[in-house]
Amino acid sequence: MEAYAESEKARIMDHCVDIAETKESTNSTVENQNSDKKWVAALITQFEEDCNSSTLLNPSPNAGPTQQPSIFKLSKEGVDEELYKDRIVSLGPYKHNIDYERSFYAKKKKKRDVVILGAKAFRLDYSKFFNWISEKINEVRAYYEEGSFKLGDKEFADMLLIDGYFIMTVLMSLSQGPYPKLWKEKIDKEEEAIQNVCNSFIITSNQEARELMGDLLMLENQIPFFVVDYFWVNCFEFMYIEGNSLKDIALSCFDDFYPRGSKSRDTSQFSDCLHLLDLFHWSRMPIDRFQKKTNYTEPNLYISTATELQASSVIFEKKKSDCSLDISFSQRYFRTRGVISIPEIHLYGYNRRIIQNLVSFEQAYRLRGFGFTTYVECMTQLVQTEKDVSILRSSGIIASTPVTDREVIDFYRTIRAGVGVEEMSPDLYELYMQVKNHIEEKRLRCPNIWVSISVCSVFILVLTFLQSFYSMLAYHTQRHQYNRMPHQCWL
């Protein structure tokens, strides 16, 4: 390990000498360009010193380009801030100076220690990263709203290294399938101190997985996906499996998260992934739905509550679908009965803030469809009383969870109130129009119950008359045939 550190230090020194020699021999324009990149050498030196001077603790393994911005700083005014509050760790430039102390790796210094661990165990090359990111720094900045944070290039690159590598390490430690075995095989080859630190990190990450992964899905915490992918390519090539990508590894960490992902999705078809939240959003969206948009006008977007719809001969049934957003309407029994089909709903504390951030992302970015906005809007209007919730529970739509009927109402109402909806999918208009047309057709066919009873009575009377008529006809036909038969006398 010391030999590796010395070789890295020597390589960096040689690189600095080359820069100095080049600077003396170039013109004034090149001199200005080199001076602009002094922060690269400063960061390399800083991290090399940290790596060489650090001593790994030995805890017990059982211890606890020009583009539209896609990462936004959200306004918290008038909304439930708990839906946007980090539970374990803060990431990204918007929260660069915020520290949390709820886990052993949450503080900035602890995140830096994870990077140092990467240099020791996974051969993370600081020099290579900083020189790579120096050429892409403006491309990365374009992912964020202009003027939304104040970080110089040096501080910004420092943050990208620490937070980007931290995200990569968390994904590796929580990944499913064959990846944990590959991770263990790699760690077992390292010295005991590194083994114990890595094992302790994995244990703690799994103990707090729900809240930790929830933090990684906060819109304000996002890091451009290609930055995280850099560490996958350069530090974790030993976990490469043909046909799989970092997107597959990341989604495996959310296999047991609600809403569940669509099994029909193929990550190879998602080439323009912006960040981790964008990937999660894509995996939960139905194919070819909710992509179009229209202006939101509340008077035209209305559906009755579940109780009112039930009184209008509309029933609810649980739908078998691999997409939780796939709400649909159909008619049955000669179009006399309407059916709203809704996939099974699982509500927990952790997925409320995830859905909140997904809706915020749809409304802020507006280029990924409006599936979650449409879903929340529809459910908010369907369940407004505890009786509405009871109807959905009895239909098997709302799964048995610790959430009460009142909490179900607040679940959707709070999310809806936390986002200023300006764009909506026309799919919601179509669903509402189908329900509205069904109810109006039913009223035209059967204005009231007494008309229905009268129609049924007339129908029964006609059947009774026909039965009597054919009975009499059969009797007279049989008697006529009998009278025409020849009579014989027997002696």
mmCIF file with all atom_site columns, C-alpha atoms in Angstrom, residues 244-415:
data_model
loop_
_atom_site.group_PDB
_atom_site.id
_atom_site.type_symbol
_atom_site.label_atom_id
_atom_site.label_alt_id
_atom_site.label_comp_id
_atom_site.label_asym_id
_atom_site.label_entity_id
_atom_site.label_seq_id
_atom_site.pdbx_PDB_ins_code
_atom_site.Cartn_x
_atom_site.Cartn_y
_atom_site.Cartn_z
_atom_site.occupancy
_atom_site.B_iso_or_equiv
_atom_site.pdbx_formal_charge
_atom_site.auth_seq_id
_atom_site.auth_comp_id
_atom_site.auth_asym_id
_atom_site.auth_atom_id
_atom_site.pdbx_PDB_model_num
ATOM 1   C CA . ASN A 1 244 ? -25.489 -5.388 -17.466 1.00 0.00 ? 244 ASN A CA 1
ATOM 2   C CA . SER A 1 245 ? -24.733 -1.732 -16.856 1.00 0.00 ? 245 SER A CA 1
ATOM 3   C CA . LEU A 1 246 ? -24.600 0.669  -13.933 1.00 0.00 ? 246 LEU A CA 1
ATOM 4   C CA . LYS A 1 247 ? -28.279 1.408  -14.569 1.00 0.00 ? 247 LYS A CA 1
ATOM 5   C CA . ASP A 1 248 ? -29.108 -2.257 -13.908 1.00 0.00 ? 248 ASP A CA 1
ATOM 6   C CA . ILE A 1 249 ? -27.065 -2.220 -10.702 1.00 0.00 ? 249 ILE A CA 1
ATOM 7   C CA . ALA A 1 250 ? -28.725 0.982  -9.510  1.00 0.00 ? 250 ALA A CA 1
ATOM 8   C CA . LEU A 1 251 ? -32.247 -0.322 -10.194 1.00 0.00 ? 251 LEU A CA 1
ATOM 9   C CA . SER A 1 252 ? -31.473 -3.563 -8.357  1.00 0.00 ? 252 SER A CA 1
ATOM 10  C CA . CYS A 1 253 ? -31.090 -1.461 -5.189  1.00 0.00 ? 253 CYS A CA 1
ATOM 11  C CA . PHE A 1 254 ? -34.760 -0.464 -5.549  1.00 0.00 ? 254 PHE A CA 1
ATOM 12  C CA . ASP A 1 255 ? -36.209 -3.918 -6.265  1.00 0.00 ? 255 ASP A CA 1
ATOM 13  C CA . ASP A 1 256 ? -38.274 -3.946 -3.058  1.00 0.00 ? 256 ASP A CA 1
ATOM 14  C CA . PHE A 1 257 ? -39.249 -0.262 -3.208  1.00 0.00 ? 257 PHE A CA 1
ATOM 15  C CA . TYR A 1 258 ? -42.803 0.882  -3.905  1.00 0.00 ? 258 TYR A CA 1
ATOM 16  C CA . PRO A 1 259 ? -43.928 1.856  -6.430  1.00 0.00 ? 259 PRO A CA 1
ATOM 17  C CA . ARG A 1 260 ? -42.430 -1.212 -8.104  1.00 0.00 ? 260 ARG A CA 1
ATOM 18  C CA . GLY A 1 261 ? -40.564 -1.013 -11.403 1.00 0.00 ? 261 GLY A CA 1
ATOM 19  C CA . SER A 1 262 ? -41.894 -2.217 -14.739 1.00 0.00 ? 262 SER A CA 1
ATOM 20  C CA . LYS A 1 263 ? -40.433 -5.598 -15.750 1.00 0.00 ? 263 LYS A CA 1
ATOM 21  C CA . SER A 1 264 ? -40.849 -4.765 -19.431 1.00 0.00 ? 264 SER A CA 1
ATOM 22  C CA . ARG A 1 265 ? -38.251 -2.002 -19.275 1.00 0.00 ? 265 ARG A CA 1
ATOM 23  C CA . ASP A 1 266 ? -34.832 -2.518 -20.899 1.00 0.00 ? 266 ASP A CA 1
ATOM 24  C CA . THR A 1 267 ? -32.101 -0.164 -19.627 1.00 0.00 ? 267 THR A CA 1
ATOM 25  C CA . SER A 1 268 ? -30.201 -0.432 -22.917 1.00 0.00 ? 268 SER A CA 1
ATOM 26  C CA . GLN A 1 269 ? -33.014 1.613  -24.475 1.00 0.00 ? 269 GLN A CA 1
ATOM 27  C CA . PHE A 1 270 ? -32.537 4.438  -21.974 1.00 0.00 ? 270 PHE A CA 1
ATOM 28  C CA . SER A 1 271 ? -29.403 6.109  -23.292 1.00 0.00 ? 271 SER A CA 1
ATOM 29  C CA . ASP A 1 272 ? -29.944 9.666  -22.048 1.00 0.00 ? 272 ASP A CA 1
ATOM 30  C CA . CYS A 1 273 ? -30.219 9.026  -18.295 1.00 0.00 ? 273 CYS A CA 1
ATOM 31  C CA . LEU A 1 274 ? -29.820 12.349 -16.480 1.00 0.00 ? 274 LEU A CA 1
ATOM 32  C CA . HIS A 1 275 ? -29.390 11.196 -12.890 1.00 0.00 ? 275 HIS A CA 1
ATOM 33  C CA . LEU A 1 276 ? -30.527 8.562  -10.394 1.00 0.00 ? 276 LEU A CA 1
ATOM 34  C CA . LEU A 1 277 ? -33.995 10.087 -9.857  1.00 0.00 ? 277 LEU A CA 1
ATOM 35  C CA . ASP A 1 278 ? -34.510 10.216 -13.621 1.00 0.00 ? 278 ASP A CA 1
ATOM 36  C CA . LEU A 1 279 ? -33.590 6.522  -13.867 1.00 0.00 ? 279 LEU A CA 1
ATOM 37  C CA . PHE A 1 280 ? -36.017 5.577  -11.078 1.00 0.00 ? 280 PHE A CA 1
ATOM 38  C CA . HIS A 1 281 ? -38.758 7.662  -12.730 1.00 0.00 ? 281 HIS A CA 1
ATOM 39  C CA . TRP A 1 282 ? -38.181 5.982  -16.109 1.00 0.00 ? 282 TRP A CA 1
ATOM 40  C CA . SER A 1 283 ? -38.324 2.491  -14.576 1.00 0.00 ? 283 SER A CA 1
ATOM 41  C CA . ARG A 1 284 ? -41.730 3.188  -12.979 1.00 0.00 ? 284 ARG A CA 1
ATOM 42  C CA . MET A 1 285 ? -43.415 4.821  -15.975 1.00 0.00 ? 285 MET A CA 1
ATOM 43  C CA . PRO A 1 286 ? -45.666 2.846  -18.357 1.00 0.00 ? 286 PRO A CA 1
ATOM 44  C CA . ILE A 1 287 ? -44.448 2.622  -21.938 1.00 0.00 ? 287 ILE A CA 1
ATOM 45  C CA . ASP A 1 288 ? -46.060 5.080  -24.384 1.00 0.00 ? 288 ASP A CA 1
ATOM 46  C CA . ARG A 1 289 ? -48.328 6.722  -21.816 1.00 0.00 ? 289 ARG A CA 1
ATOM 47  C CA . PHE A 1 290 ? -48.361 10.095 -20.053 1.00 0.00 ? 290 PHE A CA 1
ATOM 48  C CA . GLN A 1 291 ? -45.804 11.545 -22.498 1.00 0.00 ? 291 GLN A CA 1
ATOM 49  C CA . LYS A 1 292 ? -47.979 14.277 -23.998 1.00 0.00 ? 292 LYS A CA 1
ATOM 50  C CA . LYS A 1 293 ? -48.815 17.349 -21.980 1.00 0.00 ? 293 LYS A CA 1
ATOM 51  C CA . THR A 1 294 ? -51.475 20.006 -21.762 1.00 0.00 ? 294 THR A CA 1
ATOM 52  C CA . ASN A 1 295 ? -52.075 23.025 -19.577 1.00 0.00 ? 295 ASN A CA 1
ATOM 53  C CA . TYR A 1 296 ? -53.645 22.214 -16.240 1.00 0.00 ? 296 TYR A CA 1
ATOM 54  C CA . THR A 1 297 ? -57.094 23.771 -15.852 1.00 0.00 ? 297 THR A CA 1
ATOM 55  C CA . GLU A 1 298 ? -58.739 22.610 -12.659 1.00 0.00 ? 298 GLU A CA 1
ATOM 56  C CA . PRO A 1 299 ? -62.432 23.156 -13.633 1.00 0.00 ? 299 PRO A CA 1
ATOM 57  C CA . ASN A 1 300 ? -62.044 20.660 -16.503 1.00 0.00 ? 300 ASN A CA 1
ATOM 58  C CA . LEU A 1 301 ? -60.213 18.090 -14.405 1.00 0.00 ? 301 LEU A CA 1
ATOM 59  C CA . TYR A 1 302 ? -62.767 16.588 -12.094 1.00 0.00 ? 302 TYR A CA 1
ATOM 60  C CA . ILE A 1 303 ? -63.868 13.120 -11.109 1.00 0.00 ? 303 ILE A CA 1
ATOM 61  C CA . SER A 1 304 ? -66.341 12.148 -8.419  1.00 0.00 ? 304 SER A CA 1
ATOM 62  C CA . THR A 1 305 ? -65.234 10.444 -5.228  1.00 0.00 ? 305 THR A CA 1
ATOM 63  C CA . ALA A 1 306 ? -65.238 6.670  -4.894  1.00 0.00 ? 306 ALA A CA 1
ATOM 64  C CA . THR A 1 307 ? -68.445 6.810  -2.844  1.00 0.00 ? 307 THR A CA 1
ATOM 65  C CA . GLU A 1 308 ? -70.275 8.919  -5.445  1.00 0.00 ? 308 GLU A CA 1
ATOM 66  C CA . LEU A 1 309 ? -69.073 6.733  -8.292  1.00 0.00 ? 309 LEU A CA 1
ATOM 67  C CA . GLN A 1 310 ? -70.201 3.579  -6.523  1.00 0.00 ? 310 GLN A CA 1
ATOM 68  C CA . ALA A 1 311 ? -73.688 5.086  -6.240  1.00 0.00 ? 311 ALA A CA 1
ATOM 69  C CA . SER A 1 312 ? -73.596 5.614  -10.023 1.00 0.00 ? 312 SER A CA 1
ATOM 70  C CA . SER A 1 313 ? -72.968 1.927  -10.755 1.00 0.00 ? 313 SER A CA 1
ATOM 71  C CA . VAL A 1 314 ? -69.196 2.327  -11.072 1.00 0.00 ? 314 VAL A CA 1
ATOM 72  C CA . ILE A 1 315 ? -67.196 -0.341 -9.284  1.00 0.00 ? 315 ILE A CA 1
ATOM 73  C CA . PHE A 1 316 ? -63.490 -0.598 -8.447  1.00 0.00 ? 316 PHE A CA 1
ATOM 74  C CA . GLU A 1 317 ? -61.269 -3.605 -8.983  1.00 0.00 ? 317 GLU A CA 1
ATOM 75  C CA . LYS A 1 318 ? -57.616 -4.441 -8.424  1.00 0.00 ? 318 LYS A CA 1
ATOM 76  C CA . LYS A 1 319 ? -55.693 -4.498 -11.676 1.00 0.00 ? 319 LYS A CA 1
ATOM 77  C CA . LYS A 1 320 ? -52.857 -6.879 -12.456 1.00 0.00 ? 320 LYS A CA 1
ATOM 78  C CA . SER A 1 321 ? -50.176 -4.661 -13.936 1.00 0.00 ? 321 SER A CA 1
ATOM 79  C CA . ASP A 1 322 ? -46.423 -4.237 -13.575 1.00 0.00 ? 322 ASP A CA 1
ATOM 80  C CA . CYS A 1 323 ? -46.924 -0.459 -13.505 1.00 0.00 ? 323 CYS A CA 1
ATOM 81  C CA . SER A 1 324 ? -48.456 1.169  -10.431 1.00 0.00 ? 324 SER A CA 1
ATOM 82  C CA . LEU A 1 325 ? -49.651 4.184  -12.454 1.00 0.00 ? 325 LEU A CA 1
ATOM 83  C CA . ASP A 1 326 ? -51.777 2.199  -14.902 1.00 0.00 ? 326 ASP A CA 1
ATOM 84  C CA . ILE A 1 327 ? -55.316 3.329  -13.947 1.00 0.00 ? 327 ILE A CA 1
ATOM 85  C CA . SER A 1 328 ? -57.964 2.542  -16.583 1.00 0.00 ? 328 SER A CA 1
ATOM 86  C CA . PHE A 1 329 ? -61.752 2.536  -17.144 1.00 0.00 ? 329 PHE A CA 1
ATOM 87  C CA . SER A 1 330 ? -63.968 0.010  -18.928 1.00 0.00 ? 330 SER A CA 1
ATOM 88  C CA . GLN A 1 331 ? -67.658 -0.927 -19.280 1.00 0.00 ? 331 GLN A CA 1
ATOM 89  C CA . ARG A 1 332 ? -69.298 -4.302 -18.698 1.00 0.00 ? 332 ARG A CA 1
ATOM 90  C CA . TYR A 1 333 ? -72.701 -6.040 -18.718 1.00 0.00 ? 333 TYR A CA 1
ATOM 91  C CA . PHE A 1 334 ? -73.966 -4.381 -21.895 1.00 0.00 ? 334 PHE A CA 1
ATOM 92  C CA . ARG A 1 335 ? -72.397 -1.059 -20.835 1.00 0.00 ? 335 ARG A CA 1
ATOM 93  C CA . THR A 1 336 ? -74.549 -0.858 -17.737 1.00 0.00 ? 336 THR A CA 1
ATOM 94  C CA . ARG A 1 337 ? -71.661 -1.136 -15.285 1.00 0.00 ? 337 ARG A CA 1
ATOM 95  C CA . GLY A 1 338 ? -68.493 0.981  -15.255 1.00 0.00 ? 338 GLY A CA 1
ATOM 96  C CA . VAL A 1 339 ? -65.223 -0.410 -13.867 1.00 0.00 ? 339 VAL A CA 1
ATOM 97  C CA . ILE A 1 340 ? -62.219 1.623  -12.698 1.00 0.00 ? 340 ILE A CA 1
ATOM 98  C CA . SER A 1 341 ? -59.190 -0.671 -12.522 1.00 0.00 ? 341 SER A CA 1
ATOM 99  C CA . ILE A 1 342 ? -56.326 0.402  -10.242 1.00 0.00 ? 342 ILE A CA 1
ATOM 100 C CA . PRO A 1 343 ? -53.087 -1.530 -9.546  1.00 0.00 ? 343 PRO A CA 1
ATOM 101 C CA . GLU A 1 344 ? -52.502 -2.527 -5.925  1.00 0.00 ? 344 GLU A CA 1
ATOM 102 C CA . ILE A 1 345 ? -51.382 0.395  -3.753  1.00 0.00 ? 345 ILE A CA 1
ATOM 103 C CA . HIS A 1 346 ? -48.705 0.061  -1.060  1.00 0.00 ? 346 HIS A CA 1
ATOM 104 C CA . LEU A 1 347 ? -48.289 3.140  1.116   1.00 0.00 ? 347 LEU A CA 1
ATOM 105 C CA . TYR A 1 348 ? -45.357 3.618  3.478   1.00 0.00 ? 348 TYR A CA 1
ATOM 106 C CA . GLY A 1 349 ? -43.621 6.544  5.068   1.00 0.00 ? 349 GLY A CA 1
ATOM 107 C CA . TYR A 1 350 ? -40.572 6.301  2.826   1.00 0.00 ? 350 TYR A CA 1
ATOM 108 C CA . ASN A 1 351 ? -42.388 6.300  -0.525  1.00 0.00 ? 351 ASN A CA 1
ATOM 109 C CA . ARG A 1 352 ? -44.407 9.436  0.168   1.00 0.00 ? 352 ARG A CA 1
ATOM 110 C CA . ARG A 1 353 ? -41.367 11.691 -0.129  1.00 0.00 ? 353 ARG A CA 1
ATOM 111 C CA . ILE A 1 354 ? -40.123 9.689  -3.122  1.00 0.00 ? 354 ILE A CA 1
ATOM 112 C CA . ILE A 1 355 ? -43.406 10.257 -4.989  1.00 0.00 ? 355 ILE A CA 1
ATOM 113 C CA . GLN A 1 356 ? -43.317 13.917 -3.933  1.00 0.00 ? 356 GLN A CA 1
ATOM 114 C CA . ASN A 1 357 ? -39.900 14.381 -5.556  1.00 0.00 ? 357 ASN A CA 1
ATOM 115 C CA . LEU A 1 358 ? -40.974 12.472 -8.670  1.00 0.00 ? 358 LEU A CA 1
ATOM 116 C CA . VAL A 1 359 ? -43.917 14.840 -9.135  1.00 0.00 ? 359 VAL A CA 1
ATOM 117 C CA . SER A 1 360 ? -41.634 17.840 -8.531  1.00 0.00 ? 360 SER A CA 1
ATOM 118 C CA . PHE A 1 361 ? -39.206 16.521 -11.147 1.00 0.00 ? 361 PHE A CA 1
ATOM 119 C CA . GLU A 1 362 ? -42.004 16.106 -13.716 1.00 0.00 ? 362 GLU A CA 1
ATOM 120 C CA . GLN A 1 363 ? -43.280 19.632 -13.165 1.00 0.00 ? 363 GLN A CA 1
ATOM 121 C CA . ALA A 1 364 ? -39.831 21.245 -13.156 1.00 0.00 ? 364 ALA A CA 1
ATOM 122 C CA . TYR A 1 365 ? -38.221 19.373 -16.069 1.00 0.00 ? 365 TYR A CA 1
ATOM 123 C CA . ARG A 1 366 ? -41.340 18.673 -18.199 1.00 0.00 ? 366 ARG A CA 1
ATOM 124 C CA . LEU A 1 367 ? -39.593 16.400 -20.708 1.00 0.00 ? 367 LEU A CA 1
ATOM 125 C CA . ARG A 1 368 ? -40.153 13.031 -19.022 1.00 0.00 ? 368 ARG A CA 1
ATOM 126 C CA . GLY A 1 369 ? -43.939 12.817 -19.057 1.00 0.00 ? 369 GLY A CA 1
ATOM 127 C CA . PHE A 1 370 ? -46.435 13.367 -16.244 1.00 0.00 ? 370 PHE A CA 1
ATOM 128 C CA . GLY A 1 371 ? -47.284 9.881  -15.013 1.00 0.00 ? 371 GLY A CA 1
ATOM 129 C CA . PHE A 1 372 ? -46.874 10.555 -11.298 1.00 0.00 ? 372 PHE A CA 1
ATOM 130 C CA . THR A 1 373 ? -48.568 13.951 -11.518 1.00 0.00 ? 373 THR A CA 1
ATOM 131 C CA . THR A 1 374 ? -51.561 12.320 -13.210 1.00 0.00 ? 374 THR A CA 1
ATOM 132 C CA . TYR A 1 375 ? -51.657 9.460  -10.711 1.00 0.00 ? 375 TYR A CA 1
ATOM 133 C CA . VAL A 1 376 ? -51.541 11.708 -7.634  1.00 0.00 ? 376 VAL A CA 1
ATOM 134 C CA . GLU A 1 377 ? -54.166 14.068 -9.073  1.00 0.00 ? 377 GLU A CA 1
ATOM 135 C CA . CYS A 1 378 ? -56.555 11.187 -9.796  1.00 0.00 ? 378 CYS A CA 1
ATOM 136 C CA . MET A 1 379 ? -56.113 9.511  -6.397  1.00 0.00 ? 379 MET A CA 1
ATOM 137 C CA . THR A 1 380 ? -56.470 12.832 -4.556  1.00 0.00 ? 380 THR A CA 1
ATOM 138 C CA . GLN A 1 381 ? -59.914 13.308 -6.087  1.00 0.00 ? 381 GLN A CA 1
ATOM 139 C CA . LEU A 1 382 ? -61.031 9.695  -5.678  1.00 0.00 ? 382 LEU A CA 1
ATOM 140 C CA . VAL A 1 383 ? -60.257 9.432  -1.946  1.00 0.00 ? 383 VAL A CA 1
ATOM 141 C CA . GLN A 1 384 ? -61.519 12.432 0.004   1.00 0.00 ? 384 GLN A CA 1
ATOM 142 C CA . THR A 1 385 ? -63.283 10.674 2.878   1.00 0.00 ? 385 THR A CA 1
ATOM 143 C CA . GLU A 1 386 ? -62.593 7.593  4.966   1.00 0.00 ? 386 GLU A CA 1
ATOM 144 C CA . LYS A 1 387 ? -65.558 5.883  3.283   1.00 0.00 ? 387 LYS A CA 1
ATOM 145 C CA . ASP A 1 388 ? -63.825 6.360  -0.076  1.00 0.00 ? 388 ASP A CA 1
ATOM 146 C CA . VAL A 1 389 ? -60.719 4.655  1.293   1.00 0.00 ? 389 VAL A CA 1
ATOM 147 C CA . SER A 1 390 ? -62.840 1.842  2.730   1.00 0.00 ? 390 SER A CA 1
ATOM 148 C CA . ILE A 1 391 ? -64.300 1.136  -0.726  1.00 0.00 ? 391 ILE A CA 1
ATOM 149 C CA . LEU A 1 392 ? -60.818 0.774  -2.217  1.00 0.00 ? 392 LEU A CA 1
ATOM 150 C CA . ARG A 1 393 ? -59.679 -1.410 0.676   1.00 0.00 ? 393 ARG A CA 1
ATOM 151 C CA . SER A 1 394 ? -62.657 -3.744 0.274   1.00 0.00 ? 394 SER A CA 1
ATOM 152 C CA . SER A 1 395 ? -61.801 -4.043 -3.432  1.00 0.00 ? 395 SER A CA 1
ATOM 153 C CA . GLY A 1 396 ? -58.271 -5.158 -2.566  1.00 0.00 ? 396 GLY A CA 1
ATOM 154 C CA . ILE A 1 397 ? -56.733 -2.082 -4.192  1.00 0.00 ? 397 ILE A CA 1
ATOM 155 C CA . ILE A 1 398 ? -55.133 -0.665 -1.028  1.00 0.00 ? 398 ILE A CA 1
ATOM 156 C CA . ALA A 1 399 ? -52.874 -3.309 0.475   1.00 0.00 ? 399 ALA A CA 1
ATOM 157 C CA . SER A 1 400 ? -52.799 -4.078 4.182   1.00 0.00 ? 400 SER A CA 1
ATOM 158 C CA . THR A 1 401 ? -50.224 -1.669 5.596   1.00 0.00 ? 401 THR A CA 1
ATOM 159 C CA . PRO A 1 402 ? -49.989 0.204  8.922   1.00 0.00 ? 402 PRO A CA 1
ATOM 160 C CA . VAL A 1 403 ? -51.478 3.288  7.207   1.00 0.00 ? 403 VAL A CA 1
ATOM 161 C CA . THR A 1 404 ? -54.947 4.303  8.473   1.00 0.00 ? 404 THR A CA 1
ATOM 162 C CA . ASP A 1 405 ? -57.798 5.527  6.264   1.00 0.00 ? 405 ASP A CA 1
ATOM 163 C CA . ARG A 1 406 ? -57.183 9.126  7.325   1.00 0.00 ? 406 ARG A CA 1
ATOM 164 C CA . GLU A 1 407 ? -53.464 8.775  6.577   1.00 0.00 ? 407 GLU A CA 1
ATOM 165 C CA . VAL A 1 408 ? -54.271 7.503  3.081   1.00 0.00 ? 408 VAL A CA 1
ATOM 166 C CA . ILE A 1 409 ? -56.224 10.698 2.409   1.00 0.00 ? 409 ILE A CA 1
ATOM 167 C CA . ASP A 1 410 ? -53.418 12.853 3.800   1.00 0.00 ? 410 ASP A CA 1
ATOM 168 C CA . PHE A 1 411 ? -50.838 10.860 1.804   1.00 0.00 ? 411 PHE A CA 1
ATOM 169 C CA . TYR A 1 412 ? -52.152 12.074 -1.553  1.00 0.00 ? 412 TYR A CA 1
ATOM 170 C CA . ARG A 1 413 ? -53.487 15.417 -0.384  1.00 0.00 ? 413 ARG A CA 1
ATOM 171 C CA . THR A 1 414 ? -50.123 16.459 1.088   1.00 0.00 ? 414 THR A CA 1
ATOM 172 C CA . ILE A 1 415 ? -48.216 15.500 -2.054  1.00 0.00 ? 415 ILE A CA 1
#
